PDB file of C-alpha atoms and ligand atoms in Angstrom:
ATOM      1  CA  MET A   5      -9.967 -16.727   9.208  1.00 90.00           C
ATOM      2  CA  SER A   6     -11.518 -14.124   6.974  1.00 97.00           C
ATOM      3  CA  ARG A   7      -9.125 -12.165   4.762  1.00 98.00           C
ATOM      4  CA  ILE A   8     -11.616  -9.566   3.571  1.00 98.00           C
ATOM      5  CA  SER A   9     -13.436  -6.539   4.929  1.00 98.00           C
ATOM      6  CA  SER A  10     -15.866  -4.533   2.755  1.00 98.00           C
ATOM      7  CA  ILE A  11     -17.533  -1.134   2.897  1.00 98.00           C
ATOM      8  CA  ASP A  12     -19.692   0.842   0.501  1.00 98.00           C
ATOM      9  CA  VAL A  13     -18.513   4.325  -0.429  1.00 98.00           C
ATOM     10  CA  GLY A  14     -21.671   5.622  -2.099  1.00 98.00           C
ATOM     11  CA  ASN A  15     -22.178   3.321  -5.086  1.00 98.00           C
ATOM     12  CA  ILE A  16     -18.606   1.993  -4.979  1.00 98.00           C
ATOM     13  CA  LYS A  17     -17.756  -1.181  -3.061  1.00 98.00           C
ATOM     14  CA  VAL A  18     -14.308  -1.259  -1.459  1.00 98.00           C
ATOM     15  CA  THR A  19     -12.908  -4.523  -0.090  1.00 98.00           C
ATOM     16  CA  ALA A  20      -9.681  -4.720   1.888  1.00 98.00           C
ATOM     17  CA  LEU A  21      -7.822  -7.943   0.982  1.00 98.00           C
ATOM     18  CA  LEU A  22      -5.366  -9.253   3.582  1.00 98.00           C
ATOM     19  CA  ASP A  23      -2.361 -10.659   1.712  1.00 98.00           C
ATOM     20  CA  GLY A  24      -0.531 -11.394   4.947  1.00 98.00           C
ATOM     21  CA  GLU A  25       0.861 -10.317   8.271  1.00 97.00           C
ATOM     22  CA  LEU A  26       4.333 -10.040   9.742  1.00 96.00           C
ATOM     23  CA  PHE A  27       6.487  -8.418  12.428  1.00 96.00           C
ATOM     24  CA  LEU A  28       9.113  -5.900  11.341  1.00 95.00           C
ATOM     25  CA  PRO A  29      12.485  -6.367  13.046  1.00 93.00           C
ATOM     26  CA  ALA A  30      13.824  -3.446  15.110  1.00 94.00           C
ATOM     27  CA  GLU A  31      16.599  -3.011  12.508  1.00 94.00           C
ATOM     28  CA  ALA A  32      13.964  -2.022   9.922  1.00 96.00           C
ATOM     29  CA  LEU A  33      12.719   0.861  12.094  1.00 96.00           C
ATOM     30  CA  LEU A  34      14.447   4.234  12.443  1.00 96.00           C
ATOM     31  CA  LYS A  35      14.238   6.763  15.309  1.00 96.00           C
ATOM     32  CA  LEU A  36      12.810   4.178  17.705  1.00 96.00           C
ATOM     33  CA  LYS A  37      12.848   4.982  21.405  1.00 95.00           C
ATOM     34  CA  ASP A  38      15.280   2.691  23.288  1.00 95.00           C
ATOM     35  CA  ALA A  39      12.470   1.123  25.326  1.00 94.00           C
ATOM     36  CA  ASP A  40      10.462   0.285  22.181  1.00 95.00           C
ATOM     37  CA  ALA A  41      13.542  -1.154  20.442  1.00 95.00           C
ATOM     38  CA  GLU A  42      14.114  -3.362  23.472  1.00 95.00           C
ATOM     39  CA  THR A  43      10.484  -4.539  23.509  1.00 95.00           C
ATOM     40  CA  ILE A  44      10.707  -5.476  19.835  1.00 96.00           C
ATOM     41  CA  GLN A  45      14.094  -7.194  20.193  1.00 94.00           C
ATOM     42  CA  ASN A  46      12.958  -9.200  23.221  1.00 94.00           C
ATOM     43  CA  ASN A  47       9.694 -10.385  21.722  1.00 92.00           C
ATOM     44  CA  ALA A  48       9.556 -11.387  18.063  1.00 82.00           C
ATOM     45  CA  GLU A  49       5.754 -11.303  18.170  1.00 89.00           C
ATOM     46  CA  ASN A  50       5.015  -7.869  19.639  1.00 92.00           C
ATOM     47  CA  THR A  51       2.169  -5.461  18.921  1.00 95.00           C
ATOM     48  CA  LEU A  52       4.500  -2.514  18.254  1.00 96.00           C
ATOM     49  CA  SER A  53       6.091  -3.812  15.068  1.00 96.00           C
ATOM     50  CA  TYR A  54       3.164  -5.973  13.916  1.00 97.00           C
ATOM     51  CA  THR A  55       2.017  -5.104  10.409  1.00 97.00           C
ATOM     52  CA  ASN A  56      -0.336  -6.286   7.670  1.00 98.00           C
ATOM     53  CA  VAL A  57       0.107  -6.379   3.899  1.00 98.00           C
ATOM     54  CA  ASN A  58      -3.110  -5.251   2.211  1.00 98.00           C
ATOM     55  CA  ALA A  59      -4.476  -4.979  -1.292  1.00 98.00           C
ATOM     56  CA  TYR A  60      -7.870  -3.478  -2.183  1.00 98.00           C
ATOM     57  CA  LEU A  61     -10.624  -4.422  -4.582  1.00 98.00           C
ATOM     58  CA  ILE A  62     -12.689  -1.454  -5.773  1.00 98.00           C
ATOM     59  CA  GLN A  63     -15.876  -2.330  -7.649  1.00 98.00           C
ATOM     60  CA  ASN A  64     -17.696   0.382  -9.577  1.00 98.00           C
ATOM     61  CA  GLY A  65     -20.255  -0.768 -12.142  1.00 97.00           C
ATOM     62  CA  ASP A  66     -18.565  -3.222 -14.501  1.00 97.00           C
ATOM     63  CA  ARG A  67     -15.048  -2.268 -13.411  1.00 98.00           C
ATOM     64  CA  ASN A  68     -13.108  -4.333 -10.902  1.00 98.00           C
ATOM     65  CA  LEU A  69     -10.016  -2.385  -9.876  1.00 98.00           C
ATOM     66  CA  LEU A  70      -7.366  -4.163  -7.828  1.00 98.00           C
ATOM     67  CA  VAL A  71      -5.010  -1.815  -5.976  1.00 98.00           C
ATOM     68  CA  ASP A  72      -1.705  -3.517  -5.162  1.00 98.00           C
ATOM     69  CA  ALA A  73      -1.211  -7.264  -5.377  1.00 98.00           C
ATOM     70  CA  GLY A  74       0.612  -8.514  -2.279  1.00 98.00           C
ATOM     71  CA  CYS A  75       4.021 -10.140  -1.949  1.00 97.00           C
ATOM     72  CA  ARG A  76       3.559 -13.718  -3.231  1.00 97.00           C
ATOM     73  CA  GLU A  77       6.143 -15.939  -1.421  1.00 95.00           C
ATOM     74  CA  LEU A  78       8.810 -13.244  -1.099  1.00 95.00           C
ATOM     75  CA  PHE A  79       8.182 -12.367   2.558  1.00 94.00           C
ATOM     76  CA  GLY A  80       7.732 -15.838   3.974  1.00 94.00           C
ATOM     77  CA  PRO A  81       4.877 -18.189   4.805  1.00 96.00           C
ATOM     78  CA  THR A  82       2.630 -15.651   6.599  1.00 96.00           C
ATOM     79  CA  CYS A  83       2.109 -13.606   3.409  1.00 97.00           C
ATOM     80  CA  GLY A  84       1.098 -14.175  -0.190  1.00 98.00           C
ATOM     81  CA  PHE A  85      -2.628 -14.903   0.142  1.00 98.00           C
ATOM     82  CA  ILE A  86      -4.041 -12.410  -2.352  1.00 98.00           C
ATOM     83  CA  GLN A  87      -5.692 -15.153  -4.423  1.00 98.00           C
ATOM     84  CA  GLU A  88      -7.389 -16.636  -1.347  1.00 98.00           C
ATOM     85  CA  ALA A  89      -8.654 -13.164  -0.410  1.00 98.00           C
ATOM     86  CA  LEU A  90      -9.967 -12.520  -3.949  1.00 98.00           C
ATOM     87  CA  THR A  91     -11.729 -15.889  -3.942  1.00 98.00           C
ATOM     88  CA  GLU A  92     -13.362 -15.007  -0.628  1.00 98.00           C
ATOM     89  CA  ALA A  93     -14.519 -11.744  -2.269  1.00 98.00           C
ATOM     90  CA  GLU A  94     -15.997 -13.870  -5.107  1.00 98.00           C
ATOM     91  CA  MET A  95     -13.600 -12.390  -7.638  1.00 98.00           C
ATOM     92  CA  SER A  96     -11.402 -14.368 -10.031  1.00 98.00           C
ATOM     93  CA  ALA A  97      -8.109 -13.082 -11.420  1.00 98.00           C
ATOM     94  CA  GLU A  98      -9.709 -13.045 -14.902  1.00 98.00           C
ATOM     95  CA  GLN A  99     -12.465 -10.696 -13.703  1.00 98.00           C
ATOM     96  CA  VAL A 100     -10.023  -7.987 -12.573  1.00 98.00           C
ATOM     97  CA  THR A 101     -10.329  -5.263 -15.242  1.00 98.00           C
ATOM     98  CA  ASP A 102      -7.845  -2.761 -13.821  1.00 98.00           C
ATOM     99  CA  LEU A 103      -4.727  -2.891 -11.654  1.00 98.00           C
ATOM    100  CA  PHE A 104      -3.211   0.145  -9.958  1.00 98.00           C
ATOM    101  CA  LEU A 105       0.052  -0.105  -8.015  1.00 98.00           C
ATOM    102  CA  THR A 106       0.571   2.571  -5.339  1.00 98.00           C
ATOM    103  CA  HIS A 107       4.314   2.087  -5.794  1.00 98.00           C
ATOM    104  CA  LEU A 108       6.592  -0.639  -7.113  1.00 98.00           C
ATOM    105  CA  HIS A 109       7.899  -2.246  -3.919  1.00 98.00           C
ATOM    106  CA  PRO A 110       7.865  -6.077  -3.821  1.00 98.00           C
ATOM    107  CA  ASP A 111       5.129  -6.334  -1.154  1.00 98.00           C
ATOM    108  CA  HIS A 112       2.760  -4.484  -3.514  1.00 98.00           C
ATOM    109  CA  ILE A 113       3.676  -5.984  -6.876  1.00 98.00           C
ATOM    110  CA  ALA A 114       5.018  -9.548  -6.608  1.00 98.00           C
ATOM    111  CA  GLY A 115       1.481 -10.968  -6.507  1.00 98.00           C
ATOM    112  CA  ALA A 116       0.815  -9.493  -9.955  1.00 98.00           C
ATOM    113  CA  LEU A 117       3.452 -11.758 -11.496  1.00 98.00           C
ATOM    114  CA  ASN A 118       3.492 -15.547 -11.761  1.00 98.00           C
ATOM    115  CA  THR A 119       6.788 -17.245 -10.911  1.00 95.00           C
ATOM    116  CA  ASP A 120       7.268 -17.898 -14.648  1.00 97.00           C
ATOM    117  CA  GLY A 121       7.174 -14.146 -15.296  1.00 97.00           C
ATOM    118  CA  THR A 122       3.693 -13.991 -16.834  1.00 98.00           C
ATOM    119  CA  ALA A 123       0.870 -11.692 -15.716  1.00 98.00           C
ATOM    120  CA  VAL A 124      -1.494 -13.044 -13.024  1.00 98.00           C
ATOM    121  CA  PHE A 125      -4.278 -10.670 -14.083  1.00 98.00           C
ATOM    122  CA  GLU A 126      -4.600 -11.544 -17.754  1.00 98.00           C
ATOM    123  CA  ASN A 127      -7.386  -9.095 -18.558  1.00 98.00           C
ATOM    124  CA  ALA A 128      -6.331  -6.146 -16.421  1.00 98.00           C
ATOM    125  CA  GLN A 129      -5.026  -2.836 -17.671  1.00 98.00           C
ATOM    126  CA  LEU A 130      -2.082  -1.736 -15.517  1.00 98.00           C
ATOM    127  CA  HIS A 131      -2.201   1.900 -14.349  1.00 98.00           C
ATOM    128  CA  LEU A 132       1.085   3.388 -13.110  1.00 98.00           C
ATOM    129  CA  ILE A 133       2.193   6.852 -12.070  1.00 98.00           C
ATOM    130  CA  ASP A 134       4.721   8.218 -14.584  1.00 98.00           C
ATOM    131  CA  ILE A 135       7.339   9.224 -11.984  1.00 98.00           C
ATOM    132  CA  GLU A 136       7.187   5.767 -10.377  1.00 98.00           C
ATOM    133  CA  HIS A 137       7.434   3.989 -13.723  1.00 98.00           C
ATOM    134  CA  ASP A 138      10.416   6.103 -14.810  1.00 98.00           C
ATOM    135  CA  PHE A 139      12.259   5.754 -11.476  1.00 98.00           C
ATOM    136  CA  TRP A 140      12.328   1.948 -11.568  1.00 98.00           C
ATOM    137  CA  MET A 141      12.764   1.630 -15.351  1.00 98.00           C
ATOM    138  CA  ASN A 142      15.516   4.224 -15.800  1.00 97.00           C
ATOM    139  CA  GLY A 143      17.194   4.657 -12.410  1.00 95.00           C
ATOM    140  CA  SER A 144      20.576   3.167 -11.530  1.00 96.00           C
ATOM    141  CA  PHE A 145      20.518   0.636  -8.704  1.00 98.00           C
ATOM    142  CA  ASP A 146      23.260  -1.015  -6.663  1.00 97.00           C
ATOM    143  CA  ALA A 147      23.282  -4.386  -4.874  1.00 97.00           C
ATOM    144  CA  SER A 148      21.444  -3.057  -1.771  1.00 96.00           C
ATOM    145  CA  GLU A 149      18.844  -5.438  -0.429  1.00 95.00           C
ATOM    146  CA  VAL A 150      16.347  -2.561  -0.050  1.00 97.00           C
ATOM    147  CA  ASN A 151      15.595  -0.355  -3.066  1.00 98.00           C
ATOM    148  CA  GLY A 152      18.443  -2.015  -4.983  1.00 98.00           C
ATOM    149  CA  ALA A 153      18.851  -3.865  -8.262  1.00 98.00           C
ATOM    150  CA  ASP A 154      16.763  -6.872  -7.170  1.00 98.00           C
ATOM    151  CA  TRP A 155      13.739  -4.721  -6.379  1.00 98.00           C
ATOM    152  CA  ALA A 156      14.195  -2.762  -9.617  1.00 98.00           C
ATOM    153  CA  GLY A 157      14.411  -6.065 -11.495  1.00 98.00           C
ATOM    154  CA  LEU A 158      11.068  -7.188 -10.097  1.00 98.00           C
ATOM    155  CA  ALA A 159       9.477  -3.813 -10.937  1.00 98.00           C
ATOM    156  CA  LYS A 160      10.764  -4.079 -14.517  1.00 98.00           C
ATOM    157  CA  ALA A 161       9.475  -7.659 -14.776  1.00 98.00           C
ATOM    158  CA  VAL A 162       5.977  -6.605 -13.704  1.00 98.00           C
ATOM    159  CA  ILE A 163       5.933  -3.667 -16.116  1.00 98.00           C
ATOM    160  CA  GLY A 164       7.166  -5.987 -18.870  1.00 98.00           C
ATOM    161  CA  ALA A 165       4.439  -8.575 -18.219  1.00 98.00           C
ATOM    162  CA  TYR A 166       1.725  -5.897 -18.668  1.00 98.00           C
ATOM    163  CA  SER A 167       3.498  -3.832 -21.350  1.00 98.00           C
ATOM    164  CA  ASP A 168       0.746  -4.354 -23.940  1.00 97.00           C
ATOM    165  CA  ARG A 169      -1.885  -2.813 -21.628  1.00 98.00           C
ATOM    166  CA  LEU A 170      -0.034  -0.174 -19.686  1.00 98.00           C
ATOM    167  CA  ASN A 171      -1.621   3.190 -18.869  1.00 98.00           C
ATOM    168  CA  ILE A 172       0.889   5.757 -17.580  1.00 98.00           C
ATOM    169  CA  LEU A 173      -0.749   8.502 -15.522  1.00 97.00           C
ATOM    170  CA  THR A 174       0.416  11.730 -13.952  1.00 98.00           C
ATOM    171  CA  GLN A 175      -0.421  12.187 -10.254  1.00 97.00           C
ATOM    172  CA  ASP A 176      -3.757  13.652  -9.134  1.00 96.00           C
ATOM    173  CA  ARG A 177      -5.696  12.107 -12.007  1.00 96.00           C
ATOM    174  CA  GLU A 178      -8.694   9.826 -12.120  1.00 97.00           C
ATOM    175  CA  ILE A 179      -7.675   6.156 -12.397  1.00 97.00           C
ATOM    176  CA  LEU A 180     -11.261   5.219 -13.101  1.00 96.00           C
ATOM    177  CA  SER A 181     -14.573   6.880 -12.353  1.00 97.00           C
ATOM    178  CA  GLY A 182     -14.662   7.850  -8.657  1.00 98.00           C
ATOM    179  CA  VAL A 183     -11.044   6.871  -7.903  1.00 98.00           C
ATOM    180  CA  ARG A 184      -8.299   9.501  -8.036  1.00 98.00           C
ATOM    181  CA  SER A 185      -4.611   9.249  -7.088  1.00 98.00           C
ATOM    182  CA  PHE A 186      -2.717  11.784  -4.970  1.00 98.00           C
ATOM    183  CA  SER A 187       1.008  12.292  -4.553  1.00 98.00           C
ATOM    184  CA  ILE A 188       2.801  11.294  -1.318  1.00 98.00           C
ATOM    185  CA  PRO A 189       6.464  11.293  -2.391  1.00 98.00           C
ATOM    186  CA  GLY A 190       9.393  10.034  -0.339  1.00 98.00           C
ATOM    187  CA  HIS A 191       8.649   6.378   0.338  1.00 98.00           C
ATOM    188  CA  THR A 192       9.313   6.119  -3.399  1.00 98.00           C
ATOM    189  CA  PRO A 193       9.448   9.050  -5.843  1.00 98.00           C
ATOM    190  CA  GLY A 194       6.071   8.314  -7.455  1.00 98.00           C
ATOM    191  CA  HIS A 195       4.393   6.881  -4.343  1.00 98.00           C
ATOM    192  CA  ALA A 196       0.632   7.414  -4.547  1.00 98.00           C
ATOM    193  CA  GLY A 197      -2.399   7.301  -2.322  1.00 98.00           C
ATOM    194  CA  TYR A 198      -5.877   7.549  -3.732  1.00 98.00           C
ATOM    195  CA  ARG A 199      -9.308   8.715  -2.774  1.00 98.00           C
ATOM    196  CA  VAL A 200     -12.632   7.110  -3.574  1.00 98.00           C
ATOM    197  CA  ASP A 201     -15.596   9.468  -3.961  1.00 98.00           C
ATOM    198  CA  SER A 202     -19.223   8.575  -4.638  1.00 98.00           C
ATOM    199  CA  GLY A 203     -22.249  10.661  -3.736  1.00 97.00           C
ATOM    200  CA  ASP A 204     -21.319  12.497  -0.542  1.00 97.00           C
ATOM    201  CA  GLU A 205     -19.111   9.661   0.770  1.00 98.00           C
ATOM    202  CA  SER A 206     -15.360   9.275   0.473  1.00 98.00           C
ATOM    203  CA  LEU A 207     -12.417   7.120   1.496  1.00 98.00           C
ATOM    204  CA  MET A 208      -8.726   8.026   1.566  1.00 98.00           C
ATOM    205  CA  HIS A 209      -6.073   5.330   1.022  1.00 98.00           C
ATOM    206  CA  LEU A 210      -2.833   6.700   2.449  1.00 98.00           C
ATOM    207  CA  GLY A 211      -0.424   4.455   0.553  1.00 98.00           C
ATOM    208  CA  ASP A 212       2.562   3.438   2.672  1.00 98.00           C
ATOM    209  CA  ILE A 213       2.870   6.508   4.883  1.00 97.00           C
ATOM    210  CA  LEU A 214       2.482   4.093   7.837  1.00 98.00           C
ATOM    211  CA  HIS A 215       4.176   0.683   8.135  1.00 97.00           C
ATOM    212  CA  THR A 216       3.708   0.110  11.855  1.00 96.00           C
ATOM    213  CA  GLN A 217       0.539   1.876  12.876  1.00 95.00           C
ATOM    214  CA  ASN A 218       1.054   1.192  16.602  1.00 96.00           C
ATOM    215  CA  LEU A 219       4.366   3.076  16.578  1.00 97.00           C
ATOM    216  CA  GLN A 220       4.055   5.686  13.843  1.00 97.00           C
ATOM    217  CA  LEU A 221       0.720   7.229  14.801  1.00 98.00           C
ATOM    218  CA  ILE A 222       1.970   7.946  18.329  1.00 97.00           C
ATOM    219  CA  ASP A 223       5.290   9.199  16.949  1.00 97.00           C
ATOM    220  CA  PRO A 224       5.183  10.031  13.215  1.00 97.00           C
ATOM    221  CA  ASN A 225       8.951  10.691  13.288  1.00 97.00           C
ATOM    222  CA  ILE A 226       9.542   6.929  13.419  1.00 97.00           C
ATOM    223  CA  SER A 227      10.299   5.727   9.905  1.00 96.00           C
ATOM    224  CA  THR A 228      11.512   2.588   8.168  1.00 97.00           C
ATOM    225  CA  ILE A 229      14.544   1.628   6.119  1.00 97.00           C
ATOM    226  CA  PHE A 230      12.223   1.115   3.139  1.00 98.00           C
ATOM    227  CA  ASP A 231      11.941   4.813   2.217  1.00 98.00           C
ATOM    228  CA  VAL A 232      13.907   5.949  -0.839  1.00 98.00           C
ATOM    229  CA  ASP A 233      14.029   9.463   0.667  1.00 97.00           C
ATOM    230  CA  SER A 234      13.162   9.386   4.331  1.00 95.00           C
ATOM    231  CA  ASP A 235      13.095  13.188   4.901  1.00 97.00           C
ATOM    232  CA  THR A 236      10.585  13.665   2.092  1.00 98.00           C
ATOM    233  CA  ALA A 237       8.604  10.645   3.349  1.00 98.00           C
ATOM    234  CA  LEU A 238       8.429  12.202   6.819  1.00 97.00           C
ATOM    235  CA  THR A 239       7.159  15.483   5.353  1.00 98.00           C
ATOM    236  CA  SER A 240       4.513  13.550   3.389  1.00 98.00           C
ATOM    237  CA  ARG A 241       3.485  11.502   6.460  1.00 98.00           C
ATOM    238  CA  LYS A 242       2.990  14.601   8.624  1.00 97.00           C
ATOM    239  CA  ARG A 243       1.170  16.508   5.877  1.00 98.00           C
ATOM    240  CA  VAL A 244      -1.262  13.655   5.179  1.00 98.00           C
ATOM    241  CA  LEU A 245      -1.909  12.893   8.877  1.00 98.00           C
ATOM    242  CA  ASP A 246      -2.598  16.599   9.492  1.00 98.00           C
ATOM    243  CA  MET A 247      -4.936  16.717   6.503  1.00 98.00           C
ATOM    244  CA  VAL A 248      -7.021  13.589   7.183  1.00 98.00           C
ATOM    245  CA  SER A 249      -7.355  14.373  10.902  1.00 98.00           C
ATOM    246  CA  ALA A 250      -8.486  17.936  10.140  1.00 98.00           C
ATOM    247  CA  ASP A 251     -10.850  16.844   7.378  1.00 97.00           C
ATOM    248  CA  LYS A 252     -12.142  13.799   9.343  1.00 97.00           C
ATOM    249  CA  ASN A 253     -11.699  11.501   6.325  1.00 98.00           C
ATOM    250  CA  LEU A 254     -12.431   7.805   6.526  1.00 98.00           C
ATOM    251  CA  CYS A 255      -9.017   6.176   5.945  1.00 98.00           C
ATOM    252  CA  THR A 256      -7.167   2.980   5.238  1.00 98.00           C
ATOM    253  CA  SER A 257      -3.680   2.204   3.898  1.00 98.00           C
ATOM    254  CA  GLY A 258      -1.331  -0.401   2.525  1.00 98.00           C
ATOM    255  CA  HIS A 259      -0.256  -1.746   5.914  1.00 98.00           C
ATOM    256  CA  TRP A 260      -3.299  -0.756   8.005  1.00 98.00           C
ATOM    257  CA  LEU A 261      -4.295  -3.215  10.748  1.00 98.00           C
ATOM    258  CA  SER A 262      -7.837  -4.444  11.503  1.00 97.00           C
ATOM    259  CA  PRO A 263     -10.399  -2.972  11.557  1.00 98.00           C
ATOM    260  CA  LYS A 264      -9.419  -1.910   8.038  1.00 98.00           C
ATOM    261  CA  PHE A 265     -11.259   1.424   7.874  1.00 98.00           C
ATOM    262  CA  GLY A 266     -11.152   4.206  10.456  1.00 98.00           C
ATOM    263  CA  HIS A 267     -10.680   7.871  11.267  1.00 98.00           C
ATOM    264  CA  ILE A 268      -7.373   9.354  12.403  1.00 98.00           C
ATOM    265  CA  GLU A 269      -7.570  11.940  15.194  1.00 98.00           C
ATOM    266  CA  ARG A 270      -4.969  14.106  16.876  1.00 98.00           C
ATOM    267  CA  HIS A 271      -3.919  12.550  20.164  1.00 97.00           C
ATOM    268  CA  GLY A 272      -1.306  14.199  22.377  1.00 94.00           C
ATOM    269  CA  SER A 273       1.752  14.984  20.259  1.00 93.00           C
ATOM    270  CA  GLY A 274       0.732  12.352  17.702  1.00 97.00           C
ATOM    271  CA  PHE A 275      -2.366  10.663  16.383  1.00 98.00           C
ATOM    272  CA  ALA A 276      -4.707   7.771  17.145  1.00 98.00           C
ATOM    273  CA  ILE A 277      -7.386   5.860  15.287  1.00 96.00           C
ATOM    274  CA  ALA A 278     -10.833   6.834  16.488  1.00 89.00           C
TER     275      ALA A 278
HETATM  276 ZN1  LIG B   7       4.530  -1.610   1.514  1.00 65.45          ZN
END
């Protein structure tokens, strides 16, 4: 199977890298309708809670920017294939010049760290949003499985492995030429999307505002247990879906299914991919 899907945005090449795929359990989803919860509980492999874990390679001139790095072995045998995807895109880990993490959850960062704690991308500068960096470095965390001390420990380990080439950014700044972050707080405090602009073409990456596209576009009120602040995440989800459907932006996101690039349109009381 192919793990990559590429488009050109003006002079910038964007490649979606499929790290893996999985099915979220009903317990991970909030505000599910009873019928949907039953469908998910009765069928472990259902389309409603099916999701992908994506990273992106953005190539502009001599810069090779990797956005997010997949989950290594942490989420089981169906995930952790970022290196295979990069190889298919004819890119070695050494050739990655820049790494941007949309947020510091394990499914986006574990693939940046070898199991011995060293950096996978030896030549990459790590770009992080200041609020996100400070939350995981300085927050207090309990033993919760989600957003607890274990996840904070992994975030700190990644930051530590790249500490000699760390670039801390505020939101809404250029990460590199043609690639600019935007703030979508709630999922985590410094959670970021980004837009790619070149010539008169653009692409919006919506971060993790969607985890299960087949549920959350129809009903954006459905959320997951992974949000640090689920009310703020809901506000961000609705604001971004309203914006990209009104502006007719080409979109993708951290857990977007195939095909990896599409337009979001209003559909009934929710949205659909056109
Ligand atoms: Zn995620």
